CSV table of C-alpha atoms in Angstrom, one decimal:
chain,number,residue,atom,x,y,z
A,1,UNK,CA,96.9,86.5,87.3
A,2,UNK,CA,97.4,87.5,83.0
A,3,UNK,CA,100.2,88.0,81.2
A,4,UNK,CA,98.2,89.9,78.7
A,5,UNK,CA,99.6,93.3,81.0
A,6,UNK,CA,99.0,96.7,78.7
A,7,UNK,CA,101.8,99.2,79.0
A,8,UNK,CA,101.7,101.8,81.8
A,9,UNK,CA,98.7,100.6,83.1
A,10,UNK,CA,98.1,100.8,86.8
A,11,UNK,CA,95.5,101.3,89.5
A,12,UNK,CA,95.6,103.1,93.0
A,13,UNK,CA,93.6,103.5,95.8
A,14,UNK,CA,92.8,107.0,97.6
A,15,UNK,CA,90.0,109.4,99.0
A,16,UNK,CA,89.1,107.9,102.3
A,17,UNK,CA,88.9,109.6,105.3
A,18,UNK,CA,87.8,107.5,107.6
A,19,UNK,CA,89.9,104.8,109.9
A,20,UNK,CA,93.1,103.5,109.6
A,21,UNK,CA,91.5,99.6,109.5
A,22,UNK,CA,88.6,100.5,106.6
A,23,UNK,CA,91.3,102.0,104.5
A,24,UNK,CA,94.1,99.8,105.5
A,25,UNK,CA,91.4,97.2,103.8
A,26,UNK,CA,90.9,99.6,100.9
A,27,UNK,CA,94.4,99.1,99.9
A,28,UNK,CA,94.6,95.6,100.8
A,29,UNK,CA,91.6,95.3,98.1
A,30,UNK,CA,93.2,97.1,95.4
A,31,UNK,CA,96.6,95.5,96.0
A,32,UNK,CA,94.5,91.6,95.6
A,33,UNK,CA,92.7,92.7,92.2
A,34,UNK,CA,96.2,94.5,91.5
A,35,UNK,CA,98.0,91.0,91.1
A,36,UNK,CA,94.7,88.8,89.7
A,37,UNK,CA,94.6,91.0,86.8
A,38,UNK,CA,98.3,91.1,86.3
A,39,UNK,CA,98.4,95.0,85.9
A,40,UNK,CA,100.7,97.6,88.9
A,41,UNK,CA,100.0,98.8,92.1
A,42,UNK,CA,100.5,102.1,92.9
A,43,UNK,CA,100.9,103.1,96.8
A,44,UNK,CA,99.0,106.7,97.4
A,45,UNK,CA,100.2,107.3,101.2
A,46,UNK,CA,96.8,107.6,103.7
A,47,UNK,CA,96.3,110.9,104.2
A,48,UNK,CA,93.4,112.2,106.6
A,49,UNK,CA,92.5,108.7,109.5
A,50,UNK,CA,89.9,109.7,111.5
A,51,UNK,CA,88.3,107.7,114.9
A,52,UNK,CA,92.1,109.3,116.9
A,53,UNK,CA,91.3,108.9,120.4
A,54,UNK,CA,90.7,110.9,122.7
A,55,UNK,CA,94.6,109.9,124.8
A,56,UNK,CA,96.6,110.8,121.7
A,57,UNK,CA,97.7,114.3,122.1
A,58,UNK,CA,100.4,114.4,119.1
A,59,UNK,CA,98.7,114.0,116.2
A,60,UNK,CA,101.7,115.3,114.3
A,61,UNK,CA,102.6,112.2,113.3
A,62,UNK,CA,99.2,110.6,113.9
A,63,UNK,CA,99.0,109.8,110.2
A,64,UNK,CA,102.3,109.9,108.8
A,65,UNK,CA,103.4,106.7,112.0
A,66,UNK,CA,100.4,104.7,110.3
A,67,UNK,CA,101.4,104.6,107.2
A,68,UNK,CA,104.4,103.7,107.7
A,69,UNK,CA,103.1,101.2,110.5
A,70,UNK,CA,101.8,99.1,107.7
A,71,UNK,CA,104.2,99.8,104.5
A,72,UNK,CA,102.0,98.9,101.9
A,73,UNK,CA,103.8,101.1,99.7
A,74,UNK,CA,107.5,99.3,100.3
A,75,UNK,CA,108.5,98.4,97.0
A,76,UNK,CA,105.6,99.5,95.3
A,77,UNK,CA,105.7,103.2,93.0
A,78,UNK,CA,103.9,105.7,94.0
A,79,UNK,CA,101.7,108.4,91.8
A,80,UNK,CA,104.4,110.9,90.9
A,81,UNK,CA,106.9,107.7,90.3
A,82,UNK,CA,103.5,106.0,86.9
A,83,UNK,CA,105.1,106.4,83.7
A,84,UNK,CA,105.6,108.2,81.3
A,85,UNK,CA,103.0,111.7,81.0
A,86,UNK,CA,100.9,110.2,78.9
A,87,UNK,CA,99.5,108.4,81.7
A,88,UNK,CA,96.2,109.7,82.5
A,89,UNK,CA,94.2,109.4,86.1
A,90,UNK,CA,91.0,107.3,85.3
A,91,UNK,CA,88.3,107.6,88.1
A,92,UNK,CA,86.4,104.1,88.5
A,93,UNK,CA,83.8,103.2,90.3
A,94,UNK,CA,84.4,99.6,90.8
A,95,UNK,CA,86.1,97.1,90.6
A,96,UNK,CA,83.9,95.5,88.2
A,97,UNK,CA,84.3,98.2,85.2
A,98,UNK,CA,87.7,97.7,84.7
A,99,UNK,CA,89.2,97.6,81.3
A,100,UNK,CA,92.7,96.8,80.1
A,101,UNK,CA,94.1,99.9,78.7
A,102,UNK,CA,97.4,101.5,78.2
A,103,UNK,CA,98.7,104.5,79.4
A,104,UNK,CA,95.8,104.6,82.1
A,105,UNK,CA,95.8,104.9,85.8
A,106,UNK,CA,93.0,103.5,87.4
A,107,UNK,CA,91.6,105.4,90.4
A,108,UNK,CA,89.6,103.6,93.2
A,109,UNK,CA,88.3,103.7,96.7
A,110,UNK,CA,88.3,100.3,97.4
A,111,UNK,CA,88.3,96.3,94.8
A,112,UNK,CA,85.7,95.0,97.8
A,113,UNK,CA,83.4,94.1,95.2
A,114,UNK,CA,86.4,91.7,93.7
A,115,UNK,CA,87.8,91.1,97.5
A,116,UNK,CA,85.0,90.1,99.3
A,117,UNK,CA,84.0,87.7,95.9
A,118,UNK,CA,87.3,86.1,96.3
A,119,UNK,CA,88.5,86.2,99.7
A,120,UNK,CA,90.6,82.8,99.3
A,121,UNK,CA,93.3,85.5,97.1
A,122,UNK,CA,94.3,87.1,99.9
A,123,UNK,CA,96.9,84.0,100.7
A,124,UNK,CA,98.1,84.5,97.1
A,125,UNK,CA,99.6,87.6,99.0
A,126,UNK,CA,99.9,87.1,102.0
A,127,UNK,CA,103.5,86.6,102.0
A,128,UNK,CA,104.2,89.5,100.3
A,129,UNK,CA,102.2,92.0,103.1
A,130,UNK,CA,103.8,90.3,105.7
A,131,UNK,CA,106.8,91.6,104.0
A,132,UNK,CA,105.5,94.9,104.1
A,133,UNK,CA,104.6,94.9,107.6
A,134,UNK,CA,107.9,93.7,108.6
A,135,UNK,CA,110.0,96.1,106.4
A,136,UNK,CA,109.7,98.5,109.6
A,137,UNK,CA,110.9,97.4,113.0
A,138,UNK,CA,107.7,96.1,115.2
A,139,UNK,CA,109.8,95.2,118.5
A,140,UNK,CA,109.3,98.4,120.3
A,141,UNK,CA,105.5,97.5,119.8
A,142,UNK,CA,104.7,94.8,121.6
A,143,UNK,CA,103.7,94.5,125.0
A,144,UNK,CA,106.1,92.0,126.7
A,145,UNK,CA,104.4,89.0,127.7
A,146,UNK,CA,105.5,85.5,128.9
A,147,UNK,CA,107.7,84.0,127.0
A,148,UNK,CA,106.6,80.0,126.0
A,149,UNK,CA,103.3,81.1,127.4
A,150,UNK,CA,100.4,80.4,124.4
A,151,UNK,CA,99.0,83.7,124.0
A,152,UNK,CA,95.5,84.6,123.3
A,153,UNK,CA,94.6,88.1,122.7
A,154,UNK,CA,90.9,89.5,122.9
A,155,UNK,CA,89.5,92.5,120.8
A,156,UNK,CA,86.6,95.1,121.7
A,157,UNK,CA,85.6,97.7,120.1
A,158,UNK,CA,84.3,100.4,122.4
A,159,UNK,CA,85.3,104.1,122.5
A,160,UNK,CA,83.2,105.5,120.2
A,161,UNK,CA,81.7,102.2,119.2
A,162,UNK,CA,78.6,102.4,122.3
A,163,UNK,CA,74.9,100.8,122.8
A,164,UNK,CA,73.5,104.6,122.0
A,165,UNK,CA,76.2,105.6,119.8
A,166,UNK,CA,75.9,105.8,116.0
A,167,UNK,CA,78.1,102.7,116.0
A,168,UNK,CA,75.7,100.7,118.4
A,169,UNK,CA,74.7,97.8,115.7
A,170,UNK,CA,78.8,97.1,116.2
A,171,UNK,CA,78.4,97.0,119.7
A,172,UNK,CA,79.6,93.5,121.5
A,173,UNK,CA,77.8,93.3,124.2
A,174,UNK,CA,80.3,91.8,127.7
A,175,UNK,CA,77.6,88.7,128.8
A,176,UNK,CA,78.5,87.7,124.4
A,177,UNK,CA,81.8,87.9,125.2
A,178,UNK,CA,82.1,85.8,128.0
A,179,UNK,CA,80.3,83.3,126.6
A,180,UNK,CA,82.3,83.4,123.5
A,181,UNK,CA,85.9,84.1,125.7
A,182,UNK,CA,84.6,80.5,128.2
A,183,UNK,CA,84.1,78.9,125.0
A,184,UNK,CA,87.4,79.0,123.6
A,185,UNK,CA,88.9,78.0,127.1
A,186,UNK,CA,87.3,75.6,127.0
A,187,UNK,CA,89.0,74.0,123.7
A,188,UNK,CA,92.6,74.9,125.6
A,189,UNK,CA,91.4,73.2,129.0
A,190,UNK,CA,90.8,70.9,127.1
A,191,UNK,CA,94.1,70.9,124.6
A,192,UNK,CA,96.3,70.7,127.8
A,193,UNK,CA,97.0,74.3,126.3
A,194,UNK,CA,97.7,77.1,129.0
A,195,UNK,CA,97.7,80.2,128.2
A,196,UNK,CA,97.6,84.4,129.2
A,197,UNK,CA,94.9,86.0,128.1
A,198,UNK,CA,95.3,89.9,126.8
A,199,UNK,CA,92.3,92.1,126.2
A,200,UNK,CA,92.3,95.5,123.8
A,201,UNK,CA,89.6,98.0,124.3
A,202,UNK,CA,88.8,101.9,124.5
A,203,UNK,CA,87.0,103.3,126.9
A,204,UNK,CA,85.7,103.3,131.3
A,205,UNK,CA,88.7,101.1,132.7
A,206,UNK,CA,85.8,99.5,135.5
A,207,UNK,CA,83.7,98.9,132.7
A,208,UNK,CA,86.0,95.5,132.1
A,209,UNK,CA,86.2,94.5,135.7
A,210,UNK,CA,84.8,91.0,135.7
A,211,UNK,CA,86.9,90.0,132.5
A,212,UNK,CA,90.2,91.3,135.2
A,213,UNK,CA,88.3,88.8,138.1
A,214,UNK,CA,88.7,86.5,135.7
A,215,UNK,CA,92.8,86.5,134.9
A,216,UNK,CA,92.1,88.7,131.3
A,217,UNK,CA,95.3,91.5,131.8
A,218,UNK,CA,93.1,94.6,130.2
A,219,UNK,CA,95.0,96.7,128.1
A,220,UNK,CA,92.1,100.4,127.8
A,221,UNK,CA,93.3,103.4,125.7
A,222,UNK,CA,97.2,101.6,125.5
A,223,UNK,CA,98.8,103.0,122.5
A,224,UNK,CA,97.2,101.8,119.3
A,225,UNK,CA,100.6,100.7,117.3
A,226,UNK,CA,101.2,98.2,120.8
A,227,UNK,CA,97.7,97.0,120.5
A,228,UNK,CA,97.4,96.0,117.0
A,229,UNK,CA,101.3,94.3,116.3
A,230,UNK,CA,100.0,92.2,119.4
A,231,UNK,CA,96.9,91.2,118.2
A,232,UNK,CA,99.3,90.4,115.2
A,233,UNK,CA,101.1,88.4,117.2
A,234,UNK,CA,99.2,86.6,119.3
A,235,UNK,CA,99.2,82.6,118.3
A,236,UNK,CA,94.8,83.1,119.0
A,237,UNK,CA,93.1,86.5,117.8
A,238,UNK,CA,89.5,86.8,119.0
């Protein structure tokens, strides 16, 4: 980070309509860049979120709930609070094109070009992101588990990701997953660590029978907020 901070120089991440994960990552990459560049991050809330599961019937609070859930705006300025009337918005196609300029609000879709080059810098903002995330209690989202038992959470992308969908390149079949989980199980067994295994996904419950036979708890089409927080809270995330 630099101490040479231009007066009223800001950056915000906006103008996205894809899934919540992609949008939150874009915002995090912008927070990372702002901290490294020494300029003020301005939080533009989520407005449109794609990939809403079909089993979510109440959509009235869908986007605002995700906004509150991650809390990335906690402690940050909103666009309406930025500086003086002299601050001008400037669209930026890439973080590499940024220049220190007073009275400017840079508007960007993401800062992945910077964050992907310096991923280790995320460790510098990890505590800040955690404080934002836990600024709103998550007690009501955690799926009950056995206390004092090592938790392994497995996320499997399905739903709109199938072998024949437009996202087929992201599909991971059960055979590969079984191999990965088998390797993880061997490691835990060698360390004599008993574990409770939980798998989270979407789709047809019959597609996960082989995991159930192994004693893995399968949560299919569960509350996405409870699912996400369970993944965050696990001892090991696959």
